[in-house]
Coordinates of N, CA and C in Angstrom, one line a residue:
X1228 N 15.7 4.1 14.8 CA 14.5 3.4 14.4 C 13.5 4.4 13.8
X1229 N 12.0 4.3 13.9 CA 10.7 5.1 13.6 C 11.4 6.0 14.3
X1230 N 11.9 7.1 13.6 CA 11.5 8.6 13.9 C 10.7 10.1 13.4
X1231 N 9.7 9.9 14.5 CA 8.5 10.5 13.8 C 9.0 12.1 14.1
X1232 N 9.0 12.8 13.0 CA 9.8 14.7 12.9 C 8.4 15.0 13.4
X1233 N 8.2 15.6 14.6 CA 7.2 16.6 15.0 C 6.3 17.2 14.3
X1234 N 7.5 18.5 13.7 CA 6.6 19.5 12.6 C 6.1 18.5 11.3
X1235 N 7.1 17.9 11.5 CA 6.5 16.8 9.8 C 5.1 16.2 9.9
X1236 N 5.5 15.5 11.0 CA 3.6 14.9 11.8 C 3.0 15.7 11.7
X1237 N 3.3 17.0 12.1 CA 1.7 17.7 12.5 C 1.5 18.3 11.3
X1238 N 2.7 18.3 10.4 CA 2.0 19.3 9.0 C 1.4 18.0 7.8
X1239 N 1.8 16.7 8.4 CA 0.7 15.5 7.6 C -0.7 15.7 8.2
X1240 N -0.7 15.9 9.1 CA -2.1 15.5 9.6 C -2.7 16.7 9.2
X1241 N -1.6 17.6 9.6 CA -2.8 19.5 9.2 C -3.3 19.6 7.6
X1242 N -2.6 18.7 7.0 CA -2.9 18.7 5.4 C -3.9 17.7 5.0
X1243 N -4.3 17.1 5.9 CA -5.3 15.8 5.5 C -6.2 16.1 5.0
X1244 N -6.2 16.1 3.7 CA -7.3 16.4 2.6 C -8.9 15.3 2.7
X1245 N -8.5 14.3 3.8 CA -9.7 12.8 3.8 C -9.9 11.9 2.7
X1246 N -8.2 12.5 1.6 CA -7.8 11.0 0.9 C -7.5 9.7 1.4
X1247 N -7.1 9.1 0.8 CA -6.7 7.6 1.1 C -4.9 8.4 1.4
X1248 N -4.2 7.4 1.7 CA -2.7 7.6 2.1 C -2.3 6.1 1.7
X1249 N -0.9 6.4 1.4 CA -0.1 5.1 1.2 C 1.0 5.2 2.1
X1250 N 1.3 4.3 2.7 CA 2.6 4.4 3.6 C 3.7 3.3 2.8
X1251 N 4.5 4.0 2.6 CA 5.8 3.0 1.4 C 6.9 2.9 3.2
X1252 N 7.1 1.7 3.0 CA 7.7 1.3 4.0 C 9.1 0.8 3.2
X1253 N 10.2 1.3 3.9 CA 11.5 1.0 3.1 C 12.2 -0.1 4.6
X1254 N 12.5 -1.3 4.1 CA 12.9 -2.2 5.4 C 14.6 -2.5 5.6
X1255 N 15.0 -2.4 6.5 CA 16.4 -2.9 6.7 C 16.0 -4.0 7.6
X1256 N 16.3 -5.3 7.6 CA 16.4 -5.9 8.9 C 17.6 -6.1 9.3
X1257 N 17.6 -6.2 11.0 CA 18.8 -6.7 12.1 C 19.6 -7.7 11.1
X1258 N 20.4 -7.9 11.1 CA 21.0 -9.4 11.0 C 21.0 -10.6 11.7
X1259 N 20.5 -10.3 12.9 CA 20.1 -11.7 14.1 C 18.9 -12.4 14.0
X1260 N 18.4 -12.2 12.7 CA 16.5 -12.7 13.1 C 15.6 -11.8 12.5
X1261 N 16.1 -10.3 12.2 CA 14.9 -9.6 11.9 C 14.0 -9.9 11.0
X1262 N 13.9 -10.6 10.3 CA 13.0 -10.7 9.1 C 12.2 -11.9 10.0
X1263 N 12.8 -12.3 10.6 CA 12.1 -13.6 10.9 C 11.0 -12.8 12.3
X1264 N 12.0 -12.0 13.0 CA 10.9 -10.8 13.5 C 9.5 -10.0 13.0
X1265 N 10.0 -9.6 12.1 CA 9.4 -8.8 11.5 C 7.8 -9.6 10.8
X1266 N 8.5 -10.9 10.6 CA 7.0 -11.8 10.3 C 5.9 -11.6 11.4
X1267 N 6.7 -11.6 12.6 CA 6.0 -11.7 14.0 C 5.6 -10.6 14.1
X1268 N 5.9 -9.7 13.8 CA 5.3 -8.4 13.8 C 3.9 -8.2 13.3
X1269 N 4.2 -8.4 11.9 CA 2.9 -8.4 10.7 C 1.9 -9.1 11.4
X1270 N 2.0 -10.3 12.2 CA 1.3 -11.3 12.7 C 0.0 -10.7 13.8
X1271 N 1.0 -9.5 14.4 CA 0.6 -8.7 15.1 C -0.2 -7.4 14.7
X1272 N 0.6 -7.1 14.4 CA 0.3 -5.5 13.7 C -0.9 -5.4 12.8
X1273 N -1.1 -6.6 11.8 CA -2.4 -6.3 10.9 C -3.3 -6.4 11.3
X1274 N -4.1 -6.9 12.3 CA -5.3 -7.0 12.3 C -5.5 -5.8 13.5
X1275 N -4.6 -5.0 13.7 CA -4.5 -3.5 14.8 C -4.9 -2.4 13.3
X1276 N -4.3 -2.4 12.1 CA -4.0 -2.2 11.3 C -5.7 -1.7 10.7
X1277 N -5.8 -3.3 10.5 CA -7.2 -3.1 9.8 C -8.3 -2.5 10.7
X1278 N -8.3 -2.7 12.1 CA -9.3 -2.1 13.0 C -9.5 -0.5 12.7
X1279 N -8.5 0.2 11.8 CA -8.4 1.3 11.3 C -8.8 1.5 10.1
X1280 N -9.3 0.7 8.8 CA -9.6 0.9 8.2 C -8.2 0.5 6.8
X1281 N -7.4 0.2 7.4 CA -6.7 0.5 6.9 C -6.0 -1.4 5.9
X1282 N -5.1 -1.4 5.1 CA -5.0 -3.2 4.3 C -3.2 -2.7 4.0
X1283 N -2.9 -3.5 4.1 CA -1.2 -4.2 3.5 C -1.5 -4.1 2.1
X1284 N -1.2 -3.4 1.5 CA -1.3 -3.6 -0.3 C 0.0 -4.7 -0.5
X1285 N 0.9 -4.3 -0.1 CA 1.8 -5.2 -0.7 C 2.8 -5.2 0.3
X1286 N 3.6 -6.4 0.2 CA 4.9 -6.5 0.8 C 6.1 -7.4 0.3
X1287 N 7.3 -7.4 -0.1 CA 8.0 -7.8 -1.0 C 9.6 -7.6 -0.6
X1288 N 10.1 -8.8 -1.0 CA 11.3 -8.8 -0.9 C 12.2 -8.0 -1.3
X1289 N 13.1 -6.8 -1.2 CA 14.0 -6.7 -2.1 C 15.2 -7.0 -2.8
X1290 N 15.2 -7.1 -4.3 CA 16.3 -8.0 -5.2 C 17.5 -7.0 -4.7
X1291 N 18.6 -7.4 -5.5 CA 19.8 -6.6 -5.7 C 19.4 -5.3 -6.5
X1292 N 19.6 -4.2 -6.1 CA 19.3 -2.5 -6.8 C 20.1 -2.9 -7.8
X1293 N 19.0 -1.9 -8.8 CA 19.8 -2.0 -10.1 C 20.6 -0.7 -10.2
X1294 N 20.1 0.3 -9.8 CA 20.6 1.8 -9.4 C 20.0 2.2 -8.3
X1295 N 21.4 2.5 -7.7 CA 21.4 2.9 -6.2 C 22.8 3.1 -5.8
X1296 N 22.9 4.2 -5.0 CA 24.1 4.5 -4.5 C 24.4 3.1 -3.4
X1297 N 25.6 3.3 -2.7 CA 25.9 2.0 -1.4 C 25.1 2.4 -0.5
X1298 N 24.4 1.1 -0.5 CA 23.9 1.1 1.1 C 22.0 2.0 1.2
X1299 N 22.3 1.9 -0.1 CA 20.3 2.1 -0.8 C 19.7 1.0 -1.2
X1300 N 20.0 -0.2 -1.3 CA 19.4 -1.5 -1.4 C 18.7 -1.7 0.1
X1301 N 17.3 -2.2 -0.2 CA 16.5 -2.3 1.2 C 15.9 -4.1 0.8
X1302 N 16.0 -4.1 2.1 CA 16.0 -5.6 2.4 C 14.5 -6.4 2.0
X1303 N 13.1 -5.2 1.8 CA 11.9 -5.4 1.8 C 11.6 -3.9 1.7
X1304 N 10.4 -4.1 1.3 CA 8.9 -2.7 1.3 C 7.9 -3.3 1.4
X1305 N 6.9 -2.8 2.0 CA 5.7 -2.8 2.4 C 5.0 -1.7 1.7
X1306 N 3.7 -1.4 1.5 CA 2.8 -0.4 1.2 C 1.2 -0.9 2.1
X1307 N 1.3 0.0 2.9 CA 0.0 0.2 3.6 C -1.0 1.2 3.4
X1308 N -2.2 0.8 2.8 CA -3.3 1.7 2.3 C -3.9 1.8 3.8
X1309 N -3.9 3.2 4.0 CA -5.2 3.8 5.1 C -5.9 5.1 4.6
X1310 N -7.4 5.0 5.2 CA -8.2 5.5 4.3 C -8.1 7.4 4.4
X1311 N -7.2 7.3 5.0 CA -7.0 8.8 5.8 C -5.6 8.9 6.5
X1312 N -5.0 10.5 6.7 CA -4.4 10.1 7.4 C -4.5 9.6 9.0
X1313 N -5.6 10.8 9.4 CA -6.3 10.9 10.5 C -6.1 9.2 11.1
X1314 N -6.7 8.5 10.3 CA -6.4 6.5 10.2 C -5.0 6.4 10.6
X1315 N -4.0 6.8 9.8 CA -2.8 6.4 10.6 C -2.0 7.0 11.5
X1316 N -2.5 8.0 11.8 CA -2.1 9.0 13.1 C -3.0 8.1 14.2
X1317 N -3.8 7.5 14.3 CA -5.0 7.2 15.2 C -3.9 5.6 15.1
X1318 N -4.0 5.1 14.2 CA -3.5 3.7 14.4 C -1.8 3.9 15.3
X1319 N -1.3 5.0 15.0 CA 0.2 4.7 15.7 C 0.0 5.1 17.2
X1320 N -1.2 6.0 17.3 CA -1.7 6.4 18.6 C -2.4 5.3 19.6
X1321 N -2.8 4.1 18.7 CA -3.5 2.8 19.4 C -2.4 2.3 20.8
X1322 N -3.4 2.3 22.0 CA -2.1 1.6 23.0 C -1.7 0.0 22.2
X1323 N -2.6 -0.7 21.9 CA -2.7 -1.8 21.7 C -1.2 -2.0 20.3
X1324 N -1.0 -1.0 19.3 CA -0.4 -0.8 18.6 C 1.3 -0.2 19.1
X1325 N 1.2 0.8 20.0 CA 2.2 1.9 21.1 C 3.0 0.4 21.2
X1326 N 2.5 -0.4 22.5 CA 2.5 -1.4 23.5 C 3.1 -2.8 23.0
X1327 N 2.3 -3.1 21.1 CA 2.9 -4.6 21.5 C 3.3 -4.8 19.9
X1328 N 2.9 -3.9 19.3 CA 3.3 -3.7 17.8 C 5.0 -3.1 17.8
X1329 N 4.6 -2.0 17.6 CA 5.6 -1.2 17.7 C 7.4 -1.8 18.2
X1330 N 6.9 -2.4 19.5 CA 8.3 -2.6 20.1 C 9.1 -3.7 18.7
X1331 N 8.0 -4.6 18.6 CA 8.6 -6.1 17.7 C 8.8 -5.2 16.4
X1332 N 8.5 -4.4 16.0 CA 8.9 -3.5 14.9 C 10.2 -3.4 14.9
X1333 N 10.8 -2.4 16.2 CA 11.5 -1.9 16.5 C 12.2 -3.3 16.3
X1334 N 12.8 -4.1 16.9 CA 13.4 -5.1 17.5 C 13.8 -5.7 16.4
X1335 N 12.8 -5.4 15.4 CA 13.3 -6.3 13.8 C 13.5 -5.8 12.8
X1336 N 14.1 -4.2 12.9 CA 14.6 -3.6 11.9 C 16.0 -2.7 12.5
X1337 N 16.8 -2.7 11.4 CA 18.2 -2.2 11.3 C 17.8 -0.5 10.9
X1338 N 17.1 -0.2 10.4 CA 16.5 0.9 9.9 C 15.4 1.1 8.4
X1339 N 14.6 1.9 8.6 CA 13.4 2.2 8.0 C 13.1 3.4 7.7
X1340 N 12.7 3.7 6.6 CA 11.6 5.1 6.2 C 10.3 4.4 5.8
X1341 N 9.3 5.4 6.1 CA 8.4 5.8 6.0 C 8.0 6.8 5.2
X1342 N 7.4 6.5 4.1 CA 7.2 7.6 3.1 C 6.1 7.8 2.5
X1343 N 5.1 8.8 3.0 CA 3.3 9.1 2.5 C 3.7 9.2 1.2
X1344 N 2.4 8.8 0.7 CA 2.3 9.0 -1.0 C 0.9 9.0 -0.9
X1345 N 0.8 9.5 -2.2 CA -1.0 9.5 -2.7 C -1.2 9.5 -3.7
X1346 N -2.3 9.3 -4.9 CA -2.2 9.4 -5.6 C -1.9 10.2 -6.4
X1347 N -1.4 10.3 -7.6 CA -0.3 11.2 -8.4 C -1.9 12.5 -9.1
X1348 N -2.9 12.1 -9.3 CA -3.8 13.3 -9.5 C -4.2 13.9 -8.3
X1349 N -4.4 13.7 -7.3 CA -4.5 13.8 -5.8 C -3.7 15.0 -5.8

């Protein structure tokens, strides 16, 4: 599932310049329900989300890849704007987020990346 790399975390947060961040969310869901999960999630998770400063830019189904090796077709993406990272280090740190977010996350994906972006003159 969410595997947060230590040194990777701490060299995001040590680089926080006090831009905005994009989190590109790459989605697999379970086969038993996840997406139907994963609604329940969002149901959850955004308004913990926004208490951070932070908005859902987008979220979207994904079609059949047009190029992609096997098994690089992703089920969905999301893009989450927070205004910092400091914002989303703070939001995954929320008990409220830890406790009741996170698990239904967990529970309704097959596998996921997480990928900071920013803007390309940034």
């Amino acid at each position: 599932m969410l595997t947060l790399i230590e040194d990777a975390f701490e060299r995001f947060l040590n680089d926080d310049d006090g831009q905005p961040v994009v989190m590109l969310n790459l989605l697999r869901f379970r086969e038993d329900g996840g997406r139907e999960r994963y609604a329940e999630y969002l149901a959850v998770a955004t308004p913990i989300v926004a208490r951070f400063g932070a908005e859902i830019a987008y979220i979207g189904n994904g079609l059949p890849a047009l190029s992609a090796e096997p098994g690089q077709a992703w089920d969905a993406v999301a893009l989450v704007r927070y205004p910092n990272r400091r914002a989303f280090v703070d939001m995954a740190m929320d008990a409220d987020y830890r406790d009741k977010a996170a698990p239904m996350r967990e529970a309704a994906l097959a596998e996921a990346v997480l990928q900071p972006l920013r803007t390309a003159s940034s």
